PDB file of C-alpha atoms in Angstrom:
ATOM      1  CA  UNK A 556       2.913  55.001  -7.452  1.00 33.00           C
ATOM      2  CA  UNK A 557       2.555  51.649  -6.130  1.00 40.00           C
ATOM      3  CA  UNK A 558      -0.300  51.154  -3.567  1.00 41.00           C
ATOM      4  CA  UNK A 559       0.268  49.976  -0.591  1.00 37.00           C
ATOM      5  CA  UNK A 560      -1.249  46.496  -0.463  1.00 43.00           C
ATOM      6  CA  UNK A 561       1.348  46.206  -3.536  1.00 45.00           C
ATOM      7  CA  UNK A 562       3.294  42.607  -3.574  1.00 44.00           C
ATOM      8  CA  UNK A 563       7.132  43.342  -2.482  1.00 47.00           C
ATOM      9  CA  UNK A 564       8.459  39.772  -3.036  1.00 67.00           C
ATOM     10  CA  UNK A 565       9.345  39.380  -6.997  1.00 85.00           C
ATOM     11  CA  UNK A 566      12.497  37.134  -7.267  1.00 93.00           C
ATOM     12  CA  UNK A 567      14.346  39.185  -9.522  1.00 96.00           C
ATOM     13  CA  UNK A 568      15.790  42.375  -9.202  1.00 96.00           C
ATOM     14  CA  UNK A 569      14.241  44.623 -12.187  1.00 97.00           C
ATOM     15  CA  UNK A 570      11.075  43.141 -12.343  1.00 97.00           C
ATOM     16  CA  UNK A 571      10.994  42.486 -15.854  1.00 98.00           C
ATOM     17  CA  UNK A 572      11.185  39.102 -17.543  1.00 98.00           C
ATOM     18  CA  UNK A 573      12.984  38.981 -21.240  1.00 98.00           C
ATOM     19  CA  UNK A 574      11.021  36.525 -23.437  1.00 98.00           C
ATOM     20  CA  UNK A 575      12.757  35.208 -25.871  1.00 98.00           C
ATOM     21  CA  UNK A 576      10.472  33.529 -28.030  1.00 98.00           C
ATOM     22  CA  UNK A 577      11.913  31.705 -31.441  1.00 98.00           C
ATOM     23  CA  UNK A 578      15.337  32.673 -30.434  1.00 98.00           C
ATOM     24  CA  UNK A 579      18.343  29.936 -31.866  1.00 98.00           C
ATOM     25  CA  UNK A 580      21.299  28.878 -29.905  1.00 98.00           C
ATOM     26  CA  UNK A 581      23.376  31.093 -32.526  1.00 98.00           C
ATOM     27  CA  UNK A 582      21.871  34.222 -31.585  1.00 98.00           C
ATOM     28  CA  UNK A 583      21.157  33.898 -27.856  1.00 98.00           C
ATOM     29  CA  UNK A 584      24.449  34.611 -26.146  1.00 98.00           C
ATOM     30  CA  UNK A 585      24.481  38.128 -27.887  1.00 98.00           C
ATOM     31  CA  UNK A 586      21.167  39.006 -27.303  1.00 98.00           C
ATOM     32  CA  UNK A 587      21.203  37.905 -23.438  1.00 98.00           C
ATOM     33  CA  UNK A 588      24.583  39.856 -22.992  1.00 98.00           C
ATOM     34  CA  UNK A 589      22.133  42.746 -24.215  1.00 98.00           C
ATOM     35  CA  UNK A 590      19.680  42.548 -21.797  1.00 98.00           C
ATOM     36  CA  UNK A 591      21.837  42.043 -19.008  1.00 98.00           C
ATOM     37  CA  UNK A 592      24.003  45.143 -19.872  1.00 98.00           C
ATOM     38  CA  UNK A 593      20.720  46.641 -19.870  1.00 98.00           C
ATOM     39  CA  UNK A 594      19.889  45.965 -16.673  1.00 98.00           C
ATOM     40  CA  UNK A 595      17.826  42.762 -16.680  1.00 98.00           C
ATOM     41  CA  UNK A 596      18.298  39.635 -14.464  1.00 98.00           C
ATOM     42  CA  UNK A 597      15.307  37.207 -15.875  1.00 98.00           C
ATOM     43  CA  UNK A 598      15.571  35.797 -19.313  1.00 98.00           C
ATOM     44  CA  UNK A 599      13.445  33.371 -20.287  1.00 98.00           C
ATOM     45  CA  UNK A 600      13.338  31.164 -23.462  1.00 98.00           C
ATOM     46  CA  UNK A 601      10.239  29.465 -24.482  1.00 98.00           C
ATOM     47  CA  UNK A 602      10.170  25.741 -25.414  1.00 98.00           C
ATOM     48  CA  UNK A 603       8.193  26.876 -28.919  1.00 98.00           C
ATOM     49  CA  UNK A 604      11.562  28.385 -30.019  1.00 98.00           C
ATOM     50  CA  UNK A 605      13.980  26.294 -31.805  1.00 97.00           C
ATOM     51  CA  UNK A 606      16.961  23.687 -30.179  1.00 98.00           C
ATOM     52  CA  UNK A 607      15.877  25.359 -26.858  1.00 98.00           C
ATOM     53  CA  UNK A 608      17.798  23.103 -24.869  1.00 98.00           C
ATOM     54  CA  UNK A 609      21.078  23.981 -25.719  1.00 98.00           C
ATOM     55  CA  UNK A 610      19.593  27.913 -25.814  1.00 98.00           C
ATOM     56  CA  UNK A 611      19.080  27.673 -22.293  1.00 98.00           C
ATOM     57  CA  UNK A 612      22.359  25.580 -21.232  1.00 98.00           C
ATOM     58  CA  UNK A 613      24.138  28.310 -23.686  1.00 98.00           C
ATOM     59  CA  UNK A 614      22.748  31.135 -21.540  1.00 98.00           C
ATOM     60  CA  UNK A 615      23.198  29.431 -17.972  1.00 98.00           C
ATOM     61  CA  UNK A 616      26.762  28.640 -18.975  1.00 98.00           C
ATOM     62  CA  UNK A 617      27.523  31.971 -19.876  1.00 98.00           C
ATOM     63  CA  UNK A 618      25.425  34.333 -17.322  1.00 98.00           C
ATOM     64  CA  UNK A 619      23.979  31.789 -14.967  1.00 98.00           C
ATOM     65  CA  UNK A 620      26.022  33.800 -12.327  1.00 97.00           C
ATOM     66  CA  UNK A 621      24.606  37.230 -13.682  1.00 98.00           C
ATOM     67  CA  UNK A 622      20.834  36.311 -14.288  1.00 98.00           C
ATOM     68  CA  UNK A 623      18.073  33.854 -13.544  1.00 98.00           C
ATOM     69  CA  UNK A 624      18.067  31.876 -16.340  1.00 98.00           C
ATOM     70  CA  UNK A 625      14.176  30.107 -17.393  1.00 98.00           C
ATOM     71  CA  UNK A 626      12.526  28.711 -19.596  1.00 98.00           C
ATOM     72  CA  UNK A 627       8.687  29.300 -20.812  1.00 98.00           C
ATOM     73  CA  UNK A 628       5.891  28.157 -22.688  1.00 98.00           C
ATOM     74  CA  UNK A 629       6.262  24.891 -20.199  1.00 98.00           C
ATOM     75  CA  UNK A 630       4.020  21.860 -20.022  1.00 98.00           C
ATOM     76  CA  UNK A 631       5.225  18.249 -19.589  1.00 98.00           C
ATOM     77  CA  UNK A 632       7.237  17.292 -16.403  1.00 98.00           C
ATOM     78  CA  UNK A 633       9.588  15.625 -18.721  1.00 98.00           C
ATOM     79  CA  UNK A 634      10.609  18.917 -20.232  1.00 98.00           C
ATOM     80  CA  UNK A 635      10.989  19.812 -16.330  1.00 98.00           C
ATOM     81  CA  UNK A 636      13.221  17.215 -15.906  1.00 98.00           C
ATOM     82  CA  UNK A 637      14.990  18.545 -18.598  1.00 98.00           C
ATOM     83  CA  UNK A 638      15.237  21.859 -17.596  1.00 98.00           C
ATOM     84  CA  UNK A 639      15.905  20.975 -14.147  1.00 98.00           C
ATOM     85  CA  UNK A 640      19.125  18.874 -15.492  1.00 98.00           C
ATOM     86  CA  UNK A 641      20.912  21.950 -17.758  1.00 97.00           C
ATOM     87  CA  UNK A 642      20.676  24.103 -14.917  1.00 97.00           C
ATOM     88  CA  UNK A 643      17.283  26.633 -15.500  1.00 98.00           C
ATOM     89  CA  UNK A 644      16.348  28.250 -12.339  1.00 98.00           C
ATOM     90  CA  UNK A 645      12.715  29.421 -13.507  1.00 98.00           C
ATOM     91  CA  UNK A 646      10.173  27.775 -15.607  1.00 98.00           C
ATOM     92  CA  UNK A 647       6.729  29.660 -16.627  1.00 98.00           C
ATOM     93  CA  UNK A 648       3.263  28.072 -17.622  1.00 98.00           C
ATOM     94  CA  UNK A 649       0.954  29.311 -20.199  1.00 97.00           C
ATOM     95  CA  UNK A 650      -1.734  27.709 -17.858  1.00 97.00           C
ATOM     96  CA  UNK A 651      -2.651  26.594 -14.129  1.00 98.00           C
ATOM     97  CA  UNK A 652      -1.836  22.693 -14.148  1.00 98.00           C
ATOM     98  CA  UNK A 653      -0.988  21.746 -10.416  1.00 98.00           C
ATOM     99  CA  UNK A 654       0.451  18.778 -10.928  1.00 98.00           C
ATOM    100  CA  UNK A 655       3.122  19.715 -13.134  1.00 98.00           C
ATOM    101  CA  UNK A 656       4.077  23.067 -10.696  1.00 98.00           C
ATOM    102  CA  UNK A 657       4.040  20.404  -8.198  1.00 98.00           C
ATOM    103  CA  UNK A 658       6.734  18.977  -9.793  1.00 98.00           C
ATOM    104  CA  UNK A 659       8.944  21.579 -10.729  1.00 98.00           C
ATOM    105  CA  UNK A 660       8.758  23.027  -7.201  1.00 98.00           C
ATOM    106  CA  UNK A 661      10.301  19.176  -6.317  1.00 98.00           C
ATOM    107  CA  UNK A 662      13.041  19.918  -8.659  1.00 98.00           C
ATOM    108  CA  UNK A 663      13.682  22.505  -7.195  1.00 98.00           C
ATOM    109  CA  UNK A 664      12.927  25.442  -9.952  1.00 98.00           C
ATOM    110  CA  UNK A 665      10.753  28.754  -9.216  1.00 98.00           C
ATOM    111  CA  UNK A 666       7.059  28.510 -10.731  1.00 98.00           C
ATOM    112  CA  UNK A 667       5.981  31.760 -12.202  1.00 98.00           C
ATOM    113  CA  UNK A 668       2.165  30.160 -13.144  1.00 98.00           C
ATOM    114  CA  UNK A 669       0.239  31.662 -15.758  1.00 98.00           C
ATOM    115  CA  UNK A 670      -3.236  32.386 -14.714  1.00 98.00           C
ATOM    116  CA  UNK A 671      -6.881  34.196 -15.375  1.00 97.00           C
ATOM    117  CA  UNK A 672      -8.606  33.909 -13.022  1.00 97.00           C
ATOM    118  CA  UNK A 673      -8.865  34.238  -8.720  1.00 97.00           C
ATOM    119  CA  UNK A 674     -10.184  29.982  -8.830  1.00 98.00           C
ATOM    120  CA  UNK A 675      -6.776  29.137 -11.160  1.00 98.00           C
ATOM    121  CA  UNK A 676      -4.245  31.242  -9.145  1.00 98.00           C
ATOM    122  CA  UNK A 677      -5.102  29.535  -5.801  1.00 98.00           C
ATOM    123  CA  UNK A 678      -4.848  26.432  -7.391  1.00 98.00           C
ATOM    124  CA  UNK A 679      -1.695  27.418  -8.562  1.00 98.00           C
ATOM    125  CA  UNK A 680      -0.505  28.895  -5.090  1.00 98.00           C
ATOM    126  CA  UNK A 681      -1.775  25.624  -3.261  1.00 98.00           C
ATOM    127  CA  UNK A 682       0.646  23.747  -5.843  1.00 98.00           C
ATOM    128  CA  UNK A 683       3.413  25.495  -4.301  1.00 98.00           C
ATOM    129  CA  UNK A 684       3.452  28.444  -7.590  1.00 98.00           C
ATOM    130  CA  UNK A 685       5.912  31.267  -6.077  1.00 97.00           C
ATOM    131  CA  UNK A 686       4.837  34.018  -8.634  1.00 97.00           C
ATOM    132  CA  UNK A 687       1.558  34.109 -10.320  1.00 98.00           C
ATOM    133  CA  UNK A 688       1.400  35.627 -14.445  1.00 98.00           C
ATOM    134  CA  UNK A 689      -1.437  36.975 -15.629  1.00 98.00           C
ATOM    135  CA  UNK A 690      -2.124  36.637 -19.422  1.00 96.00           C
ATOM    136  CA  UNK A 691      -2.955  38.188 -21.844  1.00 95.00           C
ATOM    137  CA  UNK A 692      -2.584  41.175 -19.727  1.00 96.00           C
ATOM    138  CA  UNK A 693      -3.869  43.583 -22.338  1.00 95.00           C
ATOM    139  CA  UNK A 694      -6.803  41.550 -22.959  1.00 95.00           C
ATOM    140  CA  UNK A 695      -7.686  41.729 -18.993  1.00 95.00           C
ATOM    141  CA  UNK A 696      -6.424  45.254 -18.704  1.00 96.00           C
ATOM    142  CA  UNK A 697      -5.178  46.628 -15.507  1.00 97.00           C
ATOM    143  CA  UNK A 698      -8.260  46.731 -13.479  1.00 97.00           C
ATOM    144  CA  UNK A 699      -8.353  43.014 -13.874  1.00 97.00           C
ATOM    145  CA  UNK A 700      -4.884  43.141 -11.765  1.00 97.00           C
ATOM    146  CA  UNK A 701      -6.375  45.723  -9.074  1.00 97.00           C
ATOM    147  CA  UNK A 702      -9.798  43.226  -8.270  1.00 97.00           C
ATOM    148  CA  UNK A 703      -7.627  40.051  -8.532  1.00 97.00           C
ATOM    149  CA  UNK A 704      -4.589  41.453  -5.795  1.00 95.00           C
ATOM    150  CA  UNK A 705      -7.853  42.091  -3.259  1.00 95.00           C
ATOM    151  CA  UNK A 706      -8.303  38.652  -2.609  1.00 97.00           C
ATOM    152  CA  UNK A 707      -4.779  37.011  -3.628  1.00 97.00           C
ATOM    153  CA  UNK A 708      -2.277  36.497  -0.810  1.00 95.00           C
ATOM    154  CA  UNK A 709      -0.092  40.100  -0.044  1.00 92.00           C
ATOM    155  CA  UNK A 710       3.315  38.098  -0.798  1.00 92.00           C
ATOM    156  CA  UNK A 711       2.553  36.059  -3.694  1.00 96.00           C
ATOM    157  CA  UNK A 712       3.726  38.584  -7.017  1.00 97.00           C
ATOM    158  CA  UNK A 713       1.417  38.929 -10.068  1.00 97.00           C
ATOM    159  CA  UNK A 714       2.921  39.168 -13.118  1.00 98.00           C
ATOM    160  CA  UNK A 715       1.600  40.826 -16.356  1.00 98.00           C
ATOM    161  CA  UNK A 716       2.153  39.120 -19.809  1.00 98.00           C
ATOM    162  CA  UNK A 717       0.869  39.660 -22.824  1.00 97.00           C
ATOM    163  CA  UNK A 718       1.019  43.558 -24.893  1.00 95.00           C
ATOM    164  CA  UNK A 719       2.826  45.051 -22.211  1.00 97.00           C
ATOM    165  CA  UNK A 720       4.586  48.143 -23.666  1.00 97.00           C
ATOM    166  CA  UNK A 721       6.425  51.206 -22.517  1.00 98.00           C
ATOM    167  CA  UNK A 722       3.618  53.097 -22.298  1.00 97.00           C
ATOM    168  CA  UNK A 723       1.184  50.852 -20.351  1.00 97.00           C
ATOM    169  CA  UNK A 724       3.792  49.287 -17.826  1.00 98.00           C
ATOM    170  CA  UNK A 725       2.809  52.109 -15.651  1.00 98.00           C
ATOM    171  CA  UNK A 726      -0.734  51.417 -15.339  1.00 97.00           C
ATOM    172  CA  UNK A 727      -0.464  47.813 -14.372  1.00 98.00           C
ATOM    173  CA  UNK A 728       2.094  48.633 -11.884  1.00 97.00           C
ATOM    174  CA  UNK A 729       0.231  51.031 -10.574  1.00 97.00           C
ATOM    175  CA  UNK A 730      -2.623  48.717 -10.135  1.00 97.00           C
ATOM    176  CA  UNK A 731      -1.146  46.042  -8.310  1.00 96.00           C
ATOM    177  CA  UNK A 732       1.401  44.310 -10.680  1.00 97.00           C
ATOM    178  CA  UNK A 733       4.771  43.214  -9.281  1.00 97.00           C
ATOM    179  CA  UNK A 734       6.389  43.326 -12.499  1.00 97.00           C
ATOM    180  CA  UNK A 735       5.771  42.344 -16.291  1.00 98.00           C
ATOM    181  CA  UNK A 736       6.717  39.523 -18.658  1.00 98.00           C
ATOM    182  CA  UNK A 737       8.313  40.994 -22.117  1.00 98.00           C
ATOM    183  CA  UNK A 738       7.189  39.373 -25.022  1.00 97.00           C
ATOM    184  CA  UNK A 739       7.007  40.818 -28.966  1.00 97.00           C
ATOM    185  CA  UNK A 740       7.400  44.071 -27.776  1.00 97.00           C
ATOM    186  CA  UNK A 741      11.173  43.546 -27.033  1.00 98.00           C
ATOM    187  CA  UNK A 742      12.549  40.597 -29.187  1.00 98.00           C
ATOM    188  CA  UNK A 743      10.837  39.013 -32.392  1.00 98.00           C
ATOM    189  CA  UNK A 744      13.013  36.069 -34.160  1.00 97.00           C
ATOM    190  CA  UNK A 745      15.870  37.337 -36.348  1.00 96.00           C
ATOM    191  CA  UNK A 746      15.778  40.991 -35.172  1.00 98.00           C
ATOM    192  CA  UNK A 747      19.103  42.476 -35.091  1.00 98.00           C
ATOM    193  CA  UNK A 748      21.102  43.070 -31.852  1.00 98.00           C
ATOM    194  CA  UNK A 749      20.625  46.879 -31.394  1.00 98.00           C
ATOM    195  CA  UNK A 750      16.630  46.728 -31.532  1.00 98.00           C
ATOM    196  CA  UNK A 751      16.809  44.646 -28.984  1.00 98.00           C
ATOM    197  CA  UNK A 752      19.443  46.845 -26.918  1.00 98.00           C
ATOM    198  CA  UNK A 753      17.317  49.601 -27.802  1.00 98.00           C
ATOM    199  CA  UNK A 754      13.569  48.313 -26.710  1.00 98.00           C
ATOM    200  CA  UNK A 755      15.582  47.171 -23.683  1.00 98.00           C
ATOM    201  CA  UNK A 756      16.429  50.370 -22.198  1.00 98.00           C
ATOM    202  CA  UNK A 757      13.458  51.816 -23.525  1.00 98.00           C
ATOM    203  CA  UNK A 758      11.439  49.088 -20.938  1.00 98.00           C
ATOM    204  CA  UNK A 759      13.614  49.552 -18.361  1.00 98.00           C
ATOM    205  CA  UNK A 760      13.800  53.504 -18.293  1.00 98.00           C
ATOM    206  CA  UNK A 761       9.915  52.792 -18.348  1.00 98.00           C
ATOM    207  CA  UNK A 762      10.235  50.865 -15.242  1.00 98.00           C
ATOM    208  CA  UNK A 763      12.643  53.567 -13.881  1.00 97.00           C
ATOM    209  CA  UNK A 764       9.977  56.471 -13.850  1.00 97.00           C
ATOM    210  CA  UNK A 765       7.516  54.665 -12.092  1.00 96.00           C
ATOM    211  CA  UNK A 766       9.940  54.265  -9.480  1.00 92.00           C
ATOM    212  CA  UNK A 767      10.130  57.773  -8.123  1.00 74.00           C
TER     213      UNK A 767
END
């Protein structure tokens, strides 16, 4: 169960954020169809994978209307601009730099700011950061998550990244988390399309139980 100083304000509708990571142009409209048949609305491609660019405009193109599109693994306004300019709606930081989600808030994208600690995500808030991430979540564990939402703000979502799996979505949840960030554990490079249709349902009946 969720308790009930829980954040209630996550942007997207299943919580969950597909990462993407070393996915090519080739192989992303199939693989994003797959997660949104499967019930997620956040897919975000890191700027480590390769010709991200035209990933991302690929995917806004073709389910911009169906999902918030993002990108990850962001950290030079100039790849903001960029982003900004093919139509992402999302970018997320490996780290708290103000200046930059002080930017992409003027460009009008949502900040999901990764984070450690309580001094980094109110430096990140007071940038203008929307939704915070935590990472590496399974490093901090979930009672990391429980100390940290007793002093954030009530409306400002924490998001866990970093060895989140079926099995352990519960607990952060459950602790405080507004929702989780999807890494390894549902898309490595090259996999084929049904491992990813199948780790996808697998994540979102996950989400499912903890939800009544």
């Amino acid at each position: 169960m969720t308790p009930p100083n829980a954040p209630h304000a996550s942007p997207f509708k299943l919580p969950l954020v597909a990462i993407l990571r070393g996915i090519t142009p080739e192989e992303t409209p199939a693989h994003v169809g797959a997660l949104i048949e499967a019930g997620f609305d956040a897919i975000e491609i890191p700027l480590n994978s390769p010709r991200w660019a035209e990933s991302i405009a690929l995917a806004q193109q073709q389910y911009g209307d169906r999902a918030w599109i993002g990108a990850g693994t962001v950290l030079r306004n100039e790849d903001v601009d960029t982003l900004a300019d093919i139509g992402a709606r999302f970018i997320v930081t490996p780290n708290t730099r103000p200046s930059l989600i002080r930017h992409a808030v003027e460009r009008g994208l949502l900040v999901v700011a990764g984070f450690a600690t309580a001094s980094e995500a109110f430096d990140a808030i007071d940038a203008g950061a929307q939704v915070l991430k935590l990472f590496p979540a399974a490093t901090y564990g979930s009672g990391h998550v429980r100390a940290l939402r007793s002093v954030l703000p009530p409306h400002v979502p924490v998001y866990v990244v970093g060895g989140v799996s079926p099995a352990t979505l519960a607990g952060f949840l459950s602790q405080g988390a507004a929702g989780a960030g999807i890494g390894g554990e549902l898309y490595r490079p090259g996999q084929p399309l049904e491992t990813t249709q199948t780790q996808a349902a697998e994540f979102v009946r996950a989400f499912q139980e903890t939800q009544g």
